[in-house]
Short mmCIF file of C-alpha atoms in Angstrom, two decimals:
data_model
loop_
_atom_site.label_atom_id
_atom_site.label_comp_id
_atom_site.label_asym_id
_atom_site.label_seq_id
_atom_site.Cartn_x
_atom_site.Cartn_y
_atom_site.Cartn_z
CA MET A 29 -14.27 -22.95 26.52
CA LYS A 30 -15.07 -26.61 27.75
CA LYS A 31 -18.76 -26.92 28.42
CA SER A 32 -20.26 -28.50 31.51
CA THR A 33 -20.45 -32.16 31.84
CA TYR A 34 -23.55 -31.72 33.50
CA ASP A 35 -25.81 -29.12 31.41
CA ASP A 36 -29.09 -29.23 33.54
CA LEU A 37 -26.77 -28.77 36.59
CA ASP A 38 -24.93 -25.78 35.17
CA LYS A 39 -28.50 -24.11 34.15
CA ALA A 40 -30.09 -24.78 37.49
CA MET A 41 -27.11 -23.21 39.26
CA LEU A 42 -27.09 -20.20 36.88
CA THR A 43 -30.75 -19.69 37.54
CA TRP A 44 -30.43 -20.13 41.25
CA PHE A 45 -27.42 -17.83 41.35
CA ASN A 46 -28.90 -15.12 39.20
CA GLN A 47 -32.23 -15.02 41.49
CA LEU A 48 -30.13 -14.63 44.87
CA ARG A 49 -27.90 -11.93 42.97
CA ALA A 50 -30.93 -9.95 41.95
CA GLN A 51 -32.06 -10.00 45.53
CA GLY A 52 -28.79 -8.82 46.76
CA THR A 53 -28.36 -11.99 48.71
CA THR A 54 -24.84 -12.88 50.08
CA ILE A 55 -23.50 -15.83 48.15
CA THR A 56 -20.18 -17.69 49.21
CA GLY A 57 -18.20 -20.55 47.73
CA PRO A 58 -19.21 -22.96 50.27
CA VAL A 59 -23.02 -21.78 49.81
CA CYS A 60 -22.74 -22.67 46.03
CA ALA A 61 -20.95 -25.94 46.44
CA LYS A 62 -23.82 -27.05 48.76
CA GLN A 63 -26.49 -25.81 46.43
CA ALA A 64 -24.71 -27.71 43.54
CA LYS A 65 -24.71 -30.99 45.17
CA TYR A 66 -28.37 -30.42 46.07
CA PHE A 67 -29.28 -30.00 42.54
CA PHE A 68 -27.05 -33.02 41.42
CA GLU A 69 -29.20 -35.04 43.65
CA ALA A 70 -32.29 -33.83 42.89
CA LEU A 71 -32.02 -33.99 39.25
CA GLU A 72 -30.96 -37.61 39.64
CA LEU A 73 -27.84 -37.23 37.30
CA GLU A 74 -25.50 -40.12 36.63
CA GLY A 75 -22.02 -40.31 37.90
CA SER A 76 -19.83 -38.90 40.64
CA PHE A 77 -20.08 -35.07 41.15
CA ASP A 78 -17.45 -33.20 43.26
CA ALA A 79 -18.49 -29.54 43.89
CA SER A 80 -14.60 -28.62 44.15
CA SER A 81 -13.07 -25.29 44.06
CA GLY A 82 -12.01 -26.38 40.57
CA TRP A 83 -15.67 -26.79 39.45
CA LEU A 84 -16.68 -23.46 41.10
CA THR A 85 -13.76 -21.61 39.23
CA ARG A 86 -14.71 -23.16 35.81
CA PHE A 87 -18.51 -22.23 36.76
CA LYS A 88 -17.55 -18.57 37.43
CA GLN A 89 -15.68 -18.37 33.86
CA ARG A 90 -18.45 -20.18 32.04
CA HIS A 91 -20.62 -17.39 33.05
CA GLY A 92 -18.68 -14.18 33.63
CA ILE A 93 -18.92 -14.17 37.39
CA ARG A 94 -16.28 -12.13 38.97
CA GLU A 95 -16.92 -12.22 42.53
CA ILE A 96 -18.80 -14.88 44.55
CA SER A 97 -19.10 -13.45 48.05
CA ILE A 98 -20.25 -10.02 49.48
CA GLN A 99 -18.89 -8.75 52.63
CA GLY A 100 -20.69 -6.53 55.37
CA GLU A 101 -24.03 -5.73 56.41
CA LYS A 102 -26.58 -5.29 53.91
CA LEU A 103 -28.04 -1.70 54.62
CA SER A 104 -24.75 -0.22 54.70
CA GLY A 105 -23.66 -2.17 52.03
CA ASP A 106 -26.68 -0.96 49.87
CA LEU A 107 -25.70 2.55 50.83
CA SER A 108 -21.79 2.43 49.99
CA ALA A 109 -22.21 0.36 47.34
CA SER A 110 -24.73 2.87 45.90
CA ASP A 111 -22.44 5.66 46.39
CA GLN A 112 -19.50 3.85 44.61
CA PHE A 113 -21.42 2.92 41.93
CA CYS A 114 -22.60 6.75 41.13
CA THR A 115 -18.96 7.72 41.71
CA ASN A 116 -17.76 5.20 39.15
CA PHE A 117 -20.65 5.79 36.75
CA ASP A 118 -19.97 9.54 36.69
CA SER A 119 -16.31 8.54 35.60
CA PHE A 120 -17.57 6.30 32.99
CA VAL A 121 -19.98 8.66 31.53
CA LYS A 122 -17.08 11.18 31.20
CA SER A 123 -14.70 8.64 29.66
CA GLU A 124 -17.08 7.43 27.00
CA ASN A 125 -18.33 11.10 26.41
CA LEU A 126 -21.91 10.46 26.80
CA LEU A 127 -24.74 12.92 27.17
CA PRO A 128 -28.14 12.37 28.93
CA GLU A 129 -29.57 11.98 25.47
CA GLN A 130 -27.43 8.73 25.40
CA ILE A 131 -27.96 7.12 28.67
CA TYR A 132 -31.11 4.72 29.29
CA ASN A 133 -32.57 2.88 31.86
CA ALA A 134 -35.26 0.06 31.53
CA ASP A 135 -37.03 -2.08 34.14
CA GLU A 136 -40.18 -4.51 34.02
CA THR A 137 -42.90 -4.50 36.56
CA GLY A 138 -46.00 -6.84 37.00
CA LEU A 139 -49.54 -5.37 36.43
CA TYR A 140 -52.71 -6.52 37.85
CA TRP A 141 -54.32 -5.06 34.80
CA LYS A 142 -58.17 -6.04 35.79
CA CYS A 143 -57.61 -5.20 39.44
CA LEU A 144 -60.21 -3.07 41.21
CA PRO A 145 -60.57 -1.46 44.63
CA THR A 146 -61.42 -3.99 47.00
CA ARG A 147 -64.68 -2.26 48.28
CA THR A 148 -66.35 -2.38 44.87
CA LEU A 149 -69.35 -4.76 44.11
CA ALA A 150 -67.44 -6.27 41.33
CA PHE A 151 -64.63 -7.19 43.68
CA GLN A 152 -67.03 -8.61 46.13
CA ASN A 153 -68.98 -10.65 43.21
CA GLU A 154 -65.26 -11.91 42.16
CA ARG A 155 -64.53 -13.13 45.59
CA GLN A 156 -67.65 -15.31 45.40
CA ALA A 157 -66.77 -16.63 42.20
CA PRO A 158 -65.23 -20.20 42.91
CA GLY A 159 -61.66 -20.63 41.47
CA HIS A 160 -61.69 -16.95 39.93
CA LYS A 161 -58.72 -14.66 40.09
CA SER A 162 -59.28 -11.86 37.82
CA SER A 163 -57.91 -9.14 40.18
CA LYS A 164 -54.60 -10.93 40.03
CA GLU A 165 -54.64 -11.37 36.13
CA ARG A 166 -50.96 -10.14 35.32
CA LEU A 167 -49.40 -8.67 32.50
CA THR A 168 -45.66 -7.74 32.62
CA VAL A 169 -44.84 -4.26 31.37
CA LEU A 170 -41.37 -3.03 30.48
CA CYS A 171 -40.84 0.69 30.48
CA CYS A 172 -37.52 2.41 29.33
CA SER A 173 -36.79 6.12 28.65
CA ASN A 174 -33.24 8.24 28.61
CA ALA A 175 -32.07 10.53 31.27
CA SER A 176 -32.90 13.73 29.62
CA GLY A 177 -36.68 12.61 29.67
CA THR A 178 -36.94 13.34 25.80
CA HIS A 179 -37.09 9.88 24.59
CA LYS A 180 -39.52 7.52 25.93
CA LEU A 181 -39.22 4.01 24.16
CA ILE A 182 -42.45 2.32 22.99
CA PRO A 183 -43.44 0.15 25.95
CA VAL A 184 -43.51 -3.77 25.89
CA VAL A 185 -46.09 -5.75 27.44
CA ILE A 186 -45.73 -9.59 27.82
CA GLY A 187 -49.11 -11.68 28.03
CA LYS A 188 -49.71 -15.53 28.30
CA ALA A 189 -51.13 -16.19 24.90
CA LYS A 190 -49.51 -15.88 21.63
CA ARG A 191 -52.61 -13.99 20.27
CA PRO A 192 -55.54 -13.40 22.92
CA ARG A 193 -58.87 -13.78 21.88
CA SER A 194 -59.16 -10.07 21.76
CA PHE A 195 -56.55 -9.86 19.14
CA LYS A 196 -59.07 -11.26 16.59
CA GLY A 197 -58.85 -9.11 13.48
CA THR A 198 -55.94 -6.70 15.12
CA VAL A 199 -52.80 -6.41 13.16
CA ALA A 200 -49.84 -6.85 15.37
CA SER A 201 -47.72 -4.16 13.90
CA SER A 202 -50.46 -1.51 14.46
CA LEU A 203 -50.51 -2.11 18.19
CA PRO A 204 -49.11 1.26 20.47
CA ILE A 205 -46.78 -1.32 22.24
CA HIS A 206 -44.39 -4.34 21.55
CA TYR A 207 -46.40 -7.31 22.55
CA PHE A 208 -44.48 -10.75 23.42
CA ASN A 209 -45.72 -13.89 24.84
CA GLN A 210 -44.55 -16.20 27.62
CA LYS A 211 -46.48 -19.07 29.32
CA VAL A 212 -47.10 -17.34 32.56
CA ALA A 213 -46.61 -13.71 31.43
CA TRP A 214 -42.86 -13.28 32.87
CA MET A 215 -39.93 -11.62 31.29
CA ASN A 216 -37.35 -14.04 30.28
CA ARG A 217 -33.64 -13.86 28.61
CA ALA A 218 -35.04 -14.81 25.27
CA ILE A 219 -37.66 -11.89 25.14
CA PHE A 220 -35.28 -9.30 26.63
CA LYS A 221 -32.58 -10.14 24.23
CA GLU A 222 -35.13 -9.92 21.09
CA TRP A 223 -36.35 -6.75 22.56
CA PHE A 224 -32.89 -5.31 23.07
CA ASP A 225 -31.80 -6.41 19.38
CA PHE A 226 -34.87 -5.51 17.48
CA LYS A 227 -36.76 -2.93 19.37
CA PHE A 228 -34.46 -0.82 21.63
CA VAL A 229 -31.24 -0.65 19.44
CA PRO A 230 -33.38 0.62 16.14
CA GLN A 231 -35.40 3.31 18.24
CA VAL A 232 -32.31 4.43 20.00
CA ARG A 233 -30.54 4.86 16.65
CA ASP A 234 -33.33 6.62 15.22
CA HIS A 235 -33.75 9.14 18.05
CA LEU A 236 -29.98 9.95 18.19
CA LYS A 237 -29.81 10.26 14.46
CA SER A 238 -32.88 12.93 14.72
CA GLN A 239 -30.97 14.80 17.43
CA GLY A 240 -27.69 14.87 15.35
CA LEU A 241 -25.85 12.80 17.88
CA PRO A 242 -23.47 10.17 17.50
CA GLU A 243 -25.17 6.77 17.40
CA LYS A 244 -23.68 5.59 20.87
CA ALA A 245 -25.57 4.78 24.03
CA VAL A 246 -25.62 2.80 27.26
CA LEU A 247 -28.65 1.01 28.72
CA LEU A 248 -28.55 0.49 32.61
CA ILE A 249 -30.40 -2.47 33.99
CA ASP A 250 -30.71 -4.39 37.06
CA ASN A 251 -29.25 -7.94 37.18
CA ALA A 252 -32.69 -9.74 37.42
CA PRO A 253 -32.51 -13.65 36.54
CA SER A 254 -34.57 -12.49 33.26
CA HIS A 255 -31.79 -10.49 31.70
CA PRO A 256 -29.04 -12.13 29.78
CA ASN A 257 -25.24 -11.50 30.18
CA GLU A 258 -24.35 -8.18 29.50
CA SER A 259 -21.81 -9.48 26.70
CA LEU A 260 -24.82 -10.86 24.83
CA LEU A 261 -26.71 -7.31 25.01
CA ARG A 262 -24.62 -5.16 22.56
CA SER A 263 -25.24 -3.74 18.89
CA ASP A 264 -23.44 -5.22 15.96
CA ASP A 265 -20.96 -2.18 16.19
CA GLY A 266 -20.50 -2.14 19.78
CA ASN A 267 -21.66 1.22 20.19
CA ILE A 268 -25.20 0.38 21.77
CA PHE A 269 -24.48 -1.60 25.22
CA VAL A 270 -25.78 -2.76 28.38
CA LYS A 271 -24.30 -1.64 31.85
CA TYR A 272 -25.83 -3.58 35.19
CA PHE A 273 -26.37 -2.15 38.32
CA PRO A 274 -24.80 -3.75 41.51
CA ALA A 275 -27.24 -6.29 42.87
CA ASN A 276 -27.80 -4.48 45.98
CA VAL A 277 -28.53 -0.86 44.88
CA THR A 278 -31.24 -0.75 42.28
CA ALA A 279 -33.95 0.13 44.82
CA LEU A 280 -31.99 3.02 45.87
CA ILE A 281 -30.94 4.32 42.56
CA GLN A 282 -32.47 2.89 39.37
CA PRO A 283 -34.36 5.49 37.86
CA MET A 284 -37.47 3.58 36.98
CA ASP A 285 -37.90 2.55 40.63
CA GLN A 286 -37.74 6.13 41.64
CA GLY A 287 -41.51 6.89 40.99
CA VAL A 288 -41.68 6.51 37.00
CA ILE A 289 -43.26 2.94 36.97
CA SER A 290 -45.46 3.94 40.13
CA SER A 291 -46.36 6.82 38.35
CA MET A 292 -47.40 4.93 35.14
CA LYS A 293 -49.46 2.37 37.16
CA ARG A 294 -51.35 5.27 38.83
CA ILE A 295 -52.28 7.15 35.63
CA TYR A 296 -53.18 3.45 34.19
CA ARG A 297 -55.74 3.09 37.11
CA SER A 298 -56.79 6.53 37.31
CA ASN A 299 -57.87 6.65 33.45
CA LEU A 300 -59.15 3.29 33.73
CA LEU A 301 -61.86 4.07 36.36
CA GLN A 302 -62.38 7.32 34.85
CA LYS A 303 -63.02 6.21 31.39
CA TYR A 304 -65.56 3.29 32.04
CA ILE A 305 -67.33 5.41 34.49
CA ASP A 306 -67.71 8.32 31.66
CA GLU A 307 -69.00 5.48 29.38
CA GLY A 308 -71.63 4.83 31.47
CA ASN A 309 -70.64 1.21 32.82
CA ASP A 310 -70.87 0.22 36.30
CA LEU A 311 -67.84 -1.43 37.81
CA THR A 312 -69.09 -4.97 37.53
CA CYS A 313 -69.74 -4.45 33.76
CA PHE A 314 -66.18 -3.15 33.49
CA TRP A 315 -64.94 -6.25 35.29
CA LYS A 316 -66.47 -8.69 32.86
CA SER A 317 -65.92 -6.86 29.64
CA PHE A 318 -62.17 -5.51 29.78
CA SER A 319 -59.90 -7.41 27.64
CA VAL A 320 -56.02 -7.37 27.10
CA LEU A 321 -56.47 -5.31 24.04
CA ASP A 322 -58.25 -2.72 26.16
CA ALA A 323 -55.27 -2.93 28.61
CA ILE A 324 -52.85 -2.45 26.13
CA TYR A 325 -54.25 0.64 24.74
CA GLU A 326 -54.85 2.04 28.56
CA ILE A 327 -50.97 0.77 29.38
CA SER A 328 -49.69 2.88 26.21
CA THR A 329 -51.89 6.01 27.07
CA ALA A 330 -50.49 5.77 30.74
CA TRP A 331 -46.97 5.83 29.50
CA ASP A 332 -47.62 8.74 27.03
CA THR A 333 -48.80 10.60 29.84
CA VAL A 334 -45.86 10.56 32.17
CA LYS A 335 -44.33 13.99 32.05
CA PRO A 336 -40.70 14.38 30.88
CA SER A 337 -40.05 16.49 34.17
CA VAL A 338 -40.89 13.04 36.15
CA LEU A 339 -38.46 11.05 34.04
CA LYS A 340 -35.76 13.45 34.20
CA ASN A 341 -36.01 13.74 38.10
CA SER A 342 -35.95 10.08 38.58
CA TRP A 343 -32.14 10.37 37.56
CA LYS A 344 -31.23 12.84 40.50
CA LYS A 345 -29.95 10.11 42.95
CA LEU A 346 -27.54 8.61 39.97
CA MET A 347 -26.79 11.64 37.99
CA PRO A 348 -27.77 14.80 40.29
CA PHE A 349 -25.93 17.08 37.80
CA ILE A 350 -28.61 16.84 35.11
CA THR A 351 -31.64 17.58 37.24
CA ASN A 352 -32.94 21.05 38.34
CA GLU A 353 -36.53 20.56 37.93
CA ASP A 354 -38.73 21.75 40.63
CA ASP A 355 -41.62 19.37 39.96
CA GLU A 356 -42.42 16.49 42.25
CA ILE A 357 -42.46 13.25 41.12
CA HIS A 358 -46.32 12.96 41.24
CA GLY A 359 -46.97 11.19 38.03
CA PHE A 360 -50.69 12.29 37.43
CA THR A 361 -51.25 15.65 35.86
CA GLY A 362 -49.45 17.08 38.64
CA PHE A 363 -51.36 15.88 41.79
CA SER A 364 -50.00 14.11 44.48
CA GLU A 365 -51.07 10.43 45.38
CA ASN A 366 -53.02 11.55 48.23
CA GLU A 367 -54.64 14.33 45.98
CA ILE A 368 -55.66 11.44 43.31
CA ALA A 369 -56.89 9.03 46.01
CA ILE A 370 -59.32 12.03 47.21
CA LYS A 371 -60.43 12.44 43.55
CA LEU A 372 -60.80 9.02 42.54
CA THR A 373 -62.88 8.11 45.97
CA LYS A 374 -65.56 10.84 45.01
CA VAL A 375 -65.66 9.33 41.42
CA ALA A 376 -65.95 5.98 42.72
CA ASN A 377 -68.74 6.80 45.06
CA GLN A 378 -70.92 8.14 42.45
CA VAL A 379 -71.64 5.00 40.53
CA HIS A 380 -73.40 1.83 41.46
CA GLY A 381 -70.95 -0.61 43.20
CA GLY A 382 -68.39 1.77 44.48
CA GLU A 383 -70.34 3.47 47.10
CA GLU A 384 -68.20 1.92 49.74
CA VAL A 385 -64.60 2.67 48.33
CA ASN A 386 -62.74 5.16 50.45
CA GLU A 387 -59.46 6.88 50.28
CA GLU A 388 -57.33 4.10 51.87
CA ASN A 389 -58.87 1.55 49.61
CA ILE A 390 -57.81 3.65 46.68
CA ARG A 391 -54.00 3.93 47.91
CA GLU A 392 -54.07 0.08 48.55
CA TRP A 393 -55.38 -0.44 44.98
CA PHE A 394 -52.43 1.77 43.51
CA ASN A 395 -49.93 -0.36 45.26
CA CYS A 396 -51.63 -3.59 44.95
CA ASP A 397 -48.89 -5.03 42.46
CA SER A 398 -45.93 -3.00 43.83
CA CYS A 399 -44.07 -5.98 44.63
CA GLU A 400 -44.35 -7.97 41.32
CA PRO A 401 -41.13 -7.68 39.84
CA GLY A 402 -42.04 -8.88 36.16
CA PHE A 403 -40.02 -12.05 36.46
CA GLU A 404 -40.56 -15.36 38.15
CA MET A 405 -38.65 -16.12 41.31
CA LEU A 406 -38.22 -19.92 41.53
CA SER A 407 -37.60 -22.34 44.59
CA SER A 408 -35.07 -24.82 44.30
CA ASP A 409 -37.52 -27.55 43.72
CA GLU A 410 -39.19 -25.48 40.97
CA ILE A 411 -35.86 -24.94 39.53
CA VAL A 412 -35.29 -28.60 39.39
CA THR A 413 -38.85 -29.19 37.92
CA SER A 414 -38.09 -26.62 35.21
CA MET A 415 -35.27 -28.34 33.97
CA GLY A 416 -37.70 -30.59 32.08
CA VAL A 417 -38.75 -27.51 29.93
CA GLN A 418 -36.71 -25.37 28.04
CA PRO A 419 -36.34 -22.22 30.35
CA GLU A 420 -36.93 -19.85 27.35
CA GLU A 421 -39.62 -21.78 25.90
CA ARG A 422 -42.37 -19.56 24.57
CA GLU A 423 -45.85 -20.97 24.85
CA GLU A 424 -49.63 -19.92 25.03
CA SER A 425 -51.44 -20.24 27.98
CA GLU A 426 -53.74 -23.17 28.39
CA ASN A 427 -56.31 -20.68 29.72
CA GLU A 428 -56.12 -18.41 26.67
CA GLU A 429 -57.44 -19.28 23.14
CA GLU A 430 -55.04 -18.57 20.14
CA VAL A 431 -56.51 -16.51 17.36
CA ASP A 432 -56.31 -18.76 14.18
CA SER A 433 -56.42 -16.40 11.60
CA VAL A 434 -56.66 -12.70 11.30
CA ALA A 435 -58.59 -12.92 8.19
CA SER A 436 -61.50 -14.48 9.87
CA LYS A 437 -62.65 -11.33 11.08
CA LYS A 438 -61.23 -8.73 8.58
CA VAL A 439 -63.46 -6.04 7.65
CA SER A 440 -63.68 -5.14 4.12
CA HIS A 441 -63.20 -1.83 2.43
CA GLY A 442 -66.77 -1.17 1.64
CA ALA A 443 -68.00 -2.17 5.10
CA ALA A 444 -65.48 0.34 6.77
CA LEU A 445 -66.75 3.01 4.58
CA ASN A 446 -70.31 2.31 5.40
CA HIS A 447 -69.51 2.43 9.10
CA LEU A 448 -67.53 5.73 8.58
CA GLU A 449 -70.61 7.15 6.72
CA SER A 450 -72.77 6.37 9.56
CA LEU A 451 -70.35 8.06 11.93
CA LEU A 452 -69.88 11.14 9.98
CA ASP A 453 -73.86 11.42 9.50
CA TYR A 454 -74.22 10.81 13.56
CA LEU A 455 -71.69 13.85 14.25
CA GLU A 456 -73.31 16.18 11.56
CA SER A 457 -76.46 15.66 13.39
CA GLU A 458 -75.03 16.24 16.99
CA GLU A 459 -74.57 19.96 18.21
CA ASP A 460 -71.74 19.37 20.29
CA SER A 461 -69.61 17.36 17.81
CA LEU A 462 -65.82 18.44 17.25
CA LEU A 463 -64.70 19.71 14.07
CA SER A 464 -61.33 17.93 14.64
CA ASP A 465 -63.34 14.56 15.08
CA LYS A 466 -64.98 15.13 11.70
CA LEU A 467 -61.89 16.12 10.03
CA ILE A 468 -60.16 12.79 11.03
CA LEU A 469 -62.97 10.62 9.98
CA ARG A 470 -63.15 12.31 6.60
CA ARG A 471 -59.49 11.77 6.27
CA LEU A 472 -59.73 8.24 7.28
CA ARG A 473 -62.67 8.00 4.53
CA THR A 474 -60.53 9.56 2.03
CA ASP A 475 -57.61 6.68 2.94
CA ILE A 476 -59.88 3.82 2.66
CA ARG A 477 -61.42 4.84 -0.63
CA LYS A 478 -57.99 5.01 -1.87
CA LYS A 479 -57.30 1.65 -0.59
CA GLU A 480 -60.57 0.30 -2.18
CA ASN A 481 -60.00 1.65 -5.56
CA ALA A 482 -56.28 0.17 -5.66
CA ALA A 483 -57.94 -2.99 -4.57
CA LYS A 484 -60.35 -2.89 -7.60
CA LYS A 485 -57.99 -2.22 -10.02
CA GLN A 486 -55.50 -5.02 -8.90
CA LYS A 487 -58.84 -7.39 -9.04
CA THR A 488 -59.29 -6.09 -12.63
CA VAL A 489 -55.84 -6.80 -13.69
CA LEU A 490 -55.92 -10.42 -12.14
CA ASN A 491 -59.12 -11.11 -13.95
CA TYR A 492 -57.56 -10.08 -17.02
CA PHE A 493 -54.67 -12.24 -17.02
CA LYS A 494 -56.92 -15.24 -15.89
CA CYS A 495 -58.91 -14.76 -19.19
#
């Protein structure tokens, strides 16, 4: 197919169109033509440009856009489109012979990973620090599971730096999440495609194989501008593929938006506050010392804690025939949001710096990033500016130091054994130590001794050949 004469104009229009489509905004041919003329002039492109019906047809063909206008009033359109999609999806599931085990949904969200309740002493100190915005430090988290609630995929976390300072000495493959970086910590099309091809597809294949099911699955996603065209999201054999929700129904029927992501965030914040209080830190110390690596482990724990019944019930609007659970979607050990707020208010009031926290403050804290979509929404001027940089470029943040070398802080086998021996001695001297903890440490000691012996043998062999 013939490429666009003005490549930057084509990219700018596609970014603009995808953003409006994700918002469910009405888009017409004349509106597209007017916006194209604006981008042509703003980008200072040479030549003459006519946003004719022929140009619009070719633009739609290049990017697989089948319909350019949305008719009807938005709210009623949402409901009718939702009902229509549910009906069509039911027929699709039957025609493809798919089971709930084979139907997945993924969605990303922004997480203010360092945010504290606004009435804490730490927050007050933060507001007094000029230019400091730690409460709005954001990570993007992508969650994905199947409709039966039996398969939660490893979560994705997107940060600014390629290797944050806190990653020093950490092997990336050992992290409990899949970490990606983008210069402002947003999801983009390059990251999403990489995740789909190299993380989603292999995990789904392994799960279906373990269940004795055909290696065939569909992933439902919204049409956010950070998601590539669905024709690009398909396994090599075509059996694992993507299906998009209509633009104006995702908030009504997308499973991850029906309490799953909000549950994960409540668990994250609840565990975070409780953990650091249990360790004896006040909130100000937590605010200063909490790192991206700490947040990653808390995100993983929160996602693991989301109950299968919560995942399964989130599909009841889209697939009511598979859900018969009585559990409500509370998302934190069976408690409602109000019950959690009451509990955490009492916890926060017991520590220095949190005496003024109340239930309303806790509820606001739970929802402080509820409007963070996980992808960037650009104005027309910002789209023009972004054309000077490749939109999928992955850079480290200027505010984050990249770790130069993992080896710079690598702990030797001998040092690790010494630390383990000290820990075992400590546990043996404590009356309340758990047998399970001591057994875990003893197993680790055995593994490290094995590695140390293997390393010594390898060194001996190398020295022999050198001689």
